PDB file of C-alpha atoms in Angstrom:
ATOM      1  CA  MET Q  21     154.388 149.902  19.353  1.00  0.00           C
ATOM      2  CA  LEU Q  22     153.672 146.261  20.038  1.00  0.00           C
ATOM      3  CA  VAL Q  23     151.094 144.522  17.838  1.00  0.00           C
ATOM      4  CA  PHE Q  24     149.522 141.221  18.775  1.00  0.00           C
ATOM      5  CA  MET Q  25     148.027 139.039  16.123  1.00  0.00           C
ATOM      6  CA  GLN Q  26     145.597 136.297  16.897  1.00  0.00           C
ATOM      7  CA  ARG Q  27     146.290 132.922  15.339  1.00  0.00           C
ATOM      8  CA  LEU Q  28     144.474 132.600  12.035  1.00  0.00           C
ATOM      9  CA  GLU Q  29     143.565 129.155  10.752  1.00  0.00           C
ATOM     10  CA  LEU Q  30     141.979 127.973   7.546  1.00  0.00           C
ATOM     11  CA  THR Q  31     138.813 125.930   7.979  1.00  0.00           C
ATOM     12  CA  GLN Q  32     138.530 124.977   4.311  1.00  0.00           C
ATOM     13  CA  ALA Q  33     140.778 124.786   1.272  1.00  0.00           C
ATOM     14  CA  PRO Q  34     141.298 128.239  -0.272  1.00  0.00           C
ATOM     15  CA  VAL Q  35     139.757 129.056  -3.641  1.00  0.00           C
ATOM     16  CA  ALA Q  36     140.690 132.015  -5.834  1.00  0.00           C
ATOM     17  CA  SER Q  37     138.060 133.348  -8.194  1.00  0.00           C
ATOM     18  CA  ALA Q  38     137.478 136.211 -10.603  1.00  0.00           C
ATOM     19  CA  SER Q  39     134.617 136.883 -12.989  1.00  0.00           C
ATOM     20  CA  MET Q  40     133.583 139.345 -15.684  1.00  0.00           C
ATOM     21  CA  ILE Q  41     130.794 139.776 -18.227  1.00  0.00           C
ATOM     22  CA  ILE Q  42     132.187 139.909 -21.755  1.00  0.00           C
ATOM     23  CA  ARG Q  43     129.709 141.191 -24.331  1.00  0.00           C
ATOM     24  CA  ARG Q  44     130.416 138.524 -26.915  1.00  0.00           C
ATOM     25  CA  PRO Q  45     128.964 135.016 -27.493  1.00  0.00           C
ATOM     26  CA  ALA Q  46     130.343 132.207 -25.304  1.00  0.00           C
ATOM     27  CA  ALA Q  47     131.899 130.345 -28.252  1.00  0.00           C
ATOM     28  CA  GLU Q  48     133.904 133.435 -29.253  1.00  0.00           C
ATOM     29  CA  VAL Q  49     135.080 134.123 -25.699  1.00  0.00           C
ATOM     30  CA  CYS Q  50     136.104 130.492 -25.167  1.00  0.00           C
ATOM     31  CA  GLU Q  51     137.962 130.496 -28.484  1.00  0.00           C
ATOM     32  CA  ALA Q  52     139.964 133.532 -27.322  1.00  0.00           C
ATOM     33  CA  PHE Q  53     141.333 131.396 -24.472  1.00  0.00           C
ATOM     34  CA  THR Q  54     142.063 128.306 -26.596  1.00  0.00           C
ATOM     35  CA  ASP Q  55     143.743 129.996 -29.593  1.00  0.00           C
ATOM     36  CA  PRO Q  56     147.205 131.324 -28.668  1.00  0.00           C
ATOM     37  CA  SER Q  57     147.141 133.811 -31.575  1.00  0.00           C
ATOM     38  CA  VAL Q  58     144.322 135.565 -29.678  1.00  0.00           C
ATOM     39  CA  THR Q  59     145.384 134.756 -26.110  1.00  0.00           C
ATOM     40  CA  THR Q  60     148.780 136.388 -26.650  1.00  0.00           C
ATOM     41  CA  ARG Q  61     146.936 139.648 -27.326  1.00  0.00           C
ATOM     42  CA  PHE Q  62     145.527 139.810 -23.778  1.00  0.00           C
ATOM     43  CA  TRP Q  63     147.359 137.346 -21.474  1.00  0.00           C
ATOM     44  CA  PHE Q  64     150.701 135.602 -22.087  1.00  0.00           C
ATOM     45  CA  SER Q  65     153.212 136.656 -24.735  1.00  0.00           C
ATOM     46  CA  ARG Q  66     153.909 133.212 -26.218  1.00  0.00           C
ATOM     47  CA  GLY Q  67     152.099 129.866 -26.140  1.00  0.00           C
ATOM     48  CA  SER Q  68     153.357 126.571 -27.519  1.00  0.00           C
ATOM     49  CA  GLY Q  69     150.006 125.457 -28.914  1.00  0.00           C
ATOM     50  CA  ARG Q  70     146.262 125.431 -28.849  1.00  0.00           C
ATOM     51  CA  MET Q  71     144.332 124.454 -25.709  1.00  0.00           C
ATOM     52  CA  VAL Q  72     142.847 121.068 -26.552  1.00  0.00           C
ATOM     53  CA  GLU Q  73     142.128 118.256 -24.138  1.00  0.00           C
ATOM     54  CA  GLY Q  74     145.306 116.327 -23.338  1.00  0.00           C
ATOM     55  CA  ALA Q  75     147.701 119.030 -24.561  1.00  0.00           C
ATOM     56  CA  GLU Q  76     150.878 119.839 -22.641  1.00  0.00           C
ATOM     57  CA  LEU Q  77     151.745 123.466 -23.285  1.00  0.00           C
ATOM     58  CA  ARG Q  78     154.257 126.102 -22.296  1.00  0.00           C
ATOM     59  CA  TRP Q  79     153.180 129.706 -21.776  1.00  0.00           C
ATOM     60  CA  GLU Q  80     155.666 132.574 -21.541  1.00  0.00           C
ATOM     61  CA  TRP Q  81     155.453 136.097 -20.188  1.00  0.00           C
ATOM     62  CA  GLU Q  82     158.454 137.717 -21.824  1.00  0.00           C
ATOM     63  CA  ALA Q  83     158.022 140.993 -19.884  1.00  0.00           C
ATOM     64  CA  TYR Q  84     158.728 139.060 -16.673  1.00  0.00           C
ATOM     65  CA  GLY Q  85     161.137 136.445 -18.028  1.00  0.00           C
ATOM     66  CA  VAL Q  86     158.927 133.610 -16.738  1.00  0.00           C
ATOM     67  CA  SER Q  87     157.128 130.638 -18.199  1.00  0.00           C
ATOM     68  CA  VAL Q  88     154.825 127.925 -16.917  1.00  0.00           C
ATOM     69  CA  GLN Q  89     153.941 124.371 -17.867  1.00  0.00           C
ATOM     70  CA  VAL Q  90     150.220 123.813 -18.618  1.00  0.00           C
ATOM     71  CA  TRP Q  91     148.337 120.497 -18.772  1.00  0.00           C
ATOM     72  CA  VAL Q  92     144.922 120.797 -20.443  1.00  0.00           C
ATOM     73  CA  LYS Q  93     142.466 118.458 -18.720  1.00  0.00           C
ATOM     74  CA  ALA Q  94     139.172 119.345 -20.457  1.00  0.00           C
ATOM     75  CA  VAL Q  95     137.802 121.639 -23.132  1.00  0.00           C
ATOM     76  CA  GLU Q  96     134.060 121.829 -23.689  1.00  0.00           C
ATOM     77  CA  GLU Q  97     133.650 124.322 -26.513  1.00  0.00           C
ATOM     78  CA  GLY Q  98     131.880 127.461 -25.353  1.00  0.00           C
ATOM     79  CA  ARG Q  99     131.372 126.047 -21.841  1.00  0.00           C
ATOM     80  CA  LEU Q 100     134.521 125.051 -19.940  1.00  0.00           C
ATOM     81  CA  ILE Q 101     138.301 124.958 -20.032  1.00  0.00           C
ATOM     82  CA  ARG Q 102     140.071 123.058 -17.239  1.00  0.00           C
ATOM     83  CA  PHE Q 103     143.833 122.971 -16.881  1.00  0.00           C
ATOM     84  CA  GLU Q 104     146.557 122.432 -14.345  1.00  0.00           C
ATOM     85  CA  TRP Q 105     149.605 124.628 -14.270  1.00  0.00           C
ATOM     86  CA  GLY Q 106     152.597 125.507 -12.199  1.00  0.00           C
ATOM     87  CA  ASN Q 107     155.563 123.466 -11.228  1.00  0.00           C
ATOM     88  CA  TYR Q 108     155.497 119.690 -11.046  1.00  0.00           C
ATOM     89  CA  GLU Q 109     155.541 119.616  -7.232  1.00  0.00           C
ATOM     90  CA  GLN Q 110     152.657 122.048  -6.693  1.00  0.00           C
ATOM     91  CA  PRO Q 111     150.348 122.375  -9.702  1.00  0.00           C
ATOM     92  CA  THR Q 112     146.979 124.045  -9.219  1.00  0.00           C
ATOM     93  CA  GLN Q 113     143.780 123.497 -11.164  1.00  0.00           C
ATOM     94  CA  VAL Q 114     142.061 126.304 -13.055  1.00  0.00           C
ATOM     95  CA  ASP Q 115     138.490 126.119 -14.332  1.00  0.00           C
ATOM     96  CA  VAL Q 116     137.320 128.763 -16.779  1.00  0.00           C
ATOM     97  CA  THR Q 117     133.560 128.593 -17.314  1.00  0.00           C
ATOM     98  CA  PHE Q 118     131.544 130.425 -19.936  1.00  0.00           C
ATOM     99  CA  THR Q 119     127.867 131.017 -19.144  1.00  0.00           C
ATOM    100  CA  PRO Q 120     125.717 132.629 -21.859  1.00  0.00           C
ATOM    101  CA  GLN Q 121     123.888 135.790 -20.830  1.00  0.00           C
ATOM    102  CA  PRO Q 122     121.214 137.843 -22.594  1.00  0.00           C
ATOM    103  CA  ALA Q 123     122.179 139.916 -25.647  1.00  0.00           C
ATOM    104  CA  ASN Q 124     125.038 137.580 -26.718  1.00  0.00           C
ATOM    105  CA  ALA Q 125     127.067 138.291 -23.592  1.00  0.00           C
ATOM    106  CA  THR Q 126     129.015 135.719 -21.574  1.00  0.00           C
ATOM    107  CA  LEU Q 127     129.783 135.477 -17.877  1.00  0.00           C
ATOM    108  CA  VAL Q 128     133.393 134.259 -17.629  1.00  0.00           C
ATOM    109  CA  GLU Q 129     134.309 132.774 -14.255  1.00  0.00           C
ATOM    110  CA  VAL Q 130     137.843 131.685 -13.382  1.00  0.00           C
ATOM    111  CA  THR Q 131     138.374 129.495 -10.317  1.00  0.00           C
ATOM    112  CA  GLU Q 132     141.760 128.207  -9.148  1.00  0.00           C
ATOM    113  CA  THR Q 133     142.166 125.507  -6.477  1.00  0.00           C
ATOM    114  CA  GLY Q 134     144.858 123.247  -5.046  1.00  0.00           C
ATOM    115  CA  PHE Q 135     147.037 125.837  -3.329  1.00  0.00           C
ATOM    116  CA  GLN Q 136     149.698 124.413  -1.027  1.00  0.00           C
ATOM    117  CA  GLY Q 137     152.101 125.848   1.501  1.00  0.00           C
ATOM    118  CA  SER Q 138     151.940 127.790   4.733  1.00  0.00           C
ATOM    119  CA  GLY Q 139     148.998 130.048   5.487  1.00  0.00           C
ATOM    120  CA  ASP Q 140     151.053 133.124   4.624  1.00  0.00           C
ATOM    121  CA  GLU Q 141     152.270 131.617   1.335  1.00  0.00           C
ATOM    122  CA  THR Q 142     148.765 130.501   0.390  1.00  0.00           C
ATOM    123  CA  LEU Q 143     147.258 133.900   1.168  1.00  0.00           C
ATOM    124  CA  ARG Q 144     149.860 135.638  -1.029  1.00  0.00           C
ATOM    125  CA  TRP Q 145     149.277 133.099  -3.829  1.00  0.00           C
ATOM    126  CA  VAL Q 146     145.466 133.450  -3.719  1.00  0.00           C
ATOM    127  CA  ASN Q 147     145.701 137.244  -3.620  1.00  0.00           C
ATOM    128  CA  ASP Q 148     148.063 137.297  -6.615  1.00  0.00           C
ATOM    129  CA  THR Q 149     145.803 134.882  -8.507  1.00  0.00           C
ATOM    130  CA  VAL Q 150     142.658 136.957  -7.982  1.00  0.00           C
ATOM    131  CA  GLY Q 151     144.440 140.115  -9.104  1.00  0.00           C
ATOM    132  CA  GLY Q 152     146.046 138.371 -12.047  1.00  0.00           C
ATOM    133  CA  PHE Q 153     142.881 136.803 -13.390  1.00  0.00           C
ATOM    134  CA  THR Q 154     140.922 140.031 -12.878  1.00  0.00           C
ATOM    135  CA  THR Q 155     143.544 141.800 -14.988  1.00  0.00           C
ATOM    136  CA  VAL Q 156     143.349 139.074 -17.661  1.00  0.00           C
ATOM    137  CA  LEU Q 157     139.550 139.337 -17.822  1.00  0.00           C
ATOM    138  CA  CYS Q 158     139.656 143.135 -18.099  1.00  0.00           C
ATOM    139  CA  ALA Q 159     142.191 142.874 -20.927  1.00  0.00           C
ATOM    140  CA  LEU Q 160     140.034 140.251 -22.668  1.00  0.00           C
ATOM    141  CA  LYS Q 161     136.963 142.481 -22.329  1.00  0.00           C
ATOM    142  CA  ALA Q 162     138.796 145.427 -23.921  1.00  0.00           C
ATOM    143  CA  LEU Q 163     140.040 143.238 -26.775  1.00  0.00           C
ATOM    144  CA  LEU Q 164     136.791 141.456 -27.643  1.00  0.00           C
ATOM    145  CA  GLU Q 165     134.395 144.332 -27.042  1.00  0.00           C
ATOM    146  CA  HIS Q 166     136.494 147.241 -28.349  1.00  0.00           C
ATOM    147  CA  GLY Q 167     139.451 145.795 -30.278  1.00  0.00           C
ATOM    148  CA  ILE Q 168     141.896 147.374 -27.821  1.00  0.00           C
ATOM    149  CA  GLU Q 169     145.058 145.599 -26.669  1.00  0.00           C
ATOM    150  CA  LEU Q 170     145.576 147.064 -23.194  1.00  0.00           C
ATOM    151  CA  GLY Q 171     148.926 145.496 -22.326  1.00  0.00           C
ATOM    152  CA  ALA Q 172     147.471 145.236 -18.807  1.00  0.00           C
ATOM    153  CA  VAL Q 173     149.101 141.923 -17.923  1.00  0.00           C
ATOM    154  CA  ALA Q 174     152.605 143.159 -18.808  1.00  0.00           C
ATOM    155  CA  ASP Q 175     151.923 146.322 -16.769  1.00  0.00           C
ATOM    156  CA  HIS Q 176     150.387 144.471 -13.786  1.00  0.00           C
ATOM    157  CA  HIS Q 177     153.753 143.996 -12.032  1.00  0.00           C
ATOM    158  CA  PRO Q 178     156.157 146.541 -13.521  1.00  0.00           C
ATOM    159  CA  VAL Q 179     159.795 145.520 -13.338  1.00  0.00           C
TER     160      VAL Q 179
END
């Protein structure tokens, strides 16, 4: 069977995004991202320090044998965390925003931009990012709302 594919072209820079309501106050949810003693319970397995503006950090995912360099660009307590991460040649920017909702809930929105590469590479990267951040937000929700450590990130791509 012969399959023809039309040429696909991007008309704007790709953006990856994921969001979730977490039923906790914005300050508490933001703190979970900035404090590695909490973040390691739902995202990476080891972090070299706290997310504060200007910090250069290293995050590790021991289950995968990978790590990433992180440059914290901005932290507005309970409102925004902005960082760049990745390799030195192709870092991307991640914005995590915290918007208060009724009943002490918070809308957490994660947006990643700055993807580079071919269309195929970019599509794979954006797809992986959306799935990854959705998994992180689900794990955070379970931890903060129910005290459950899901281990979802380690199980996201079984080896």
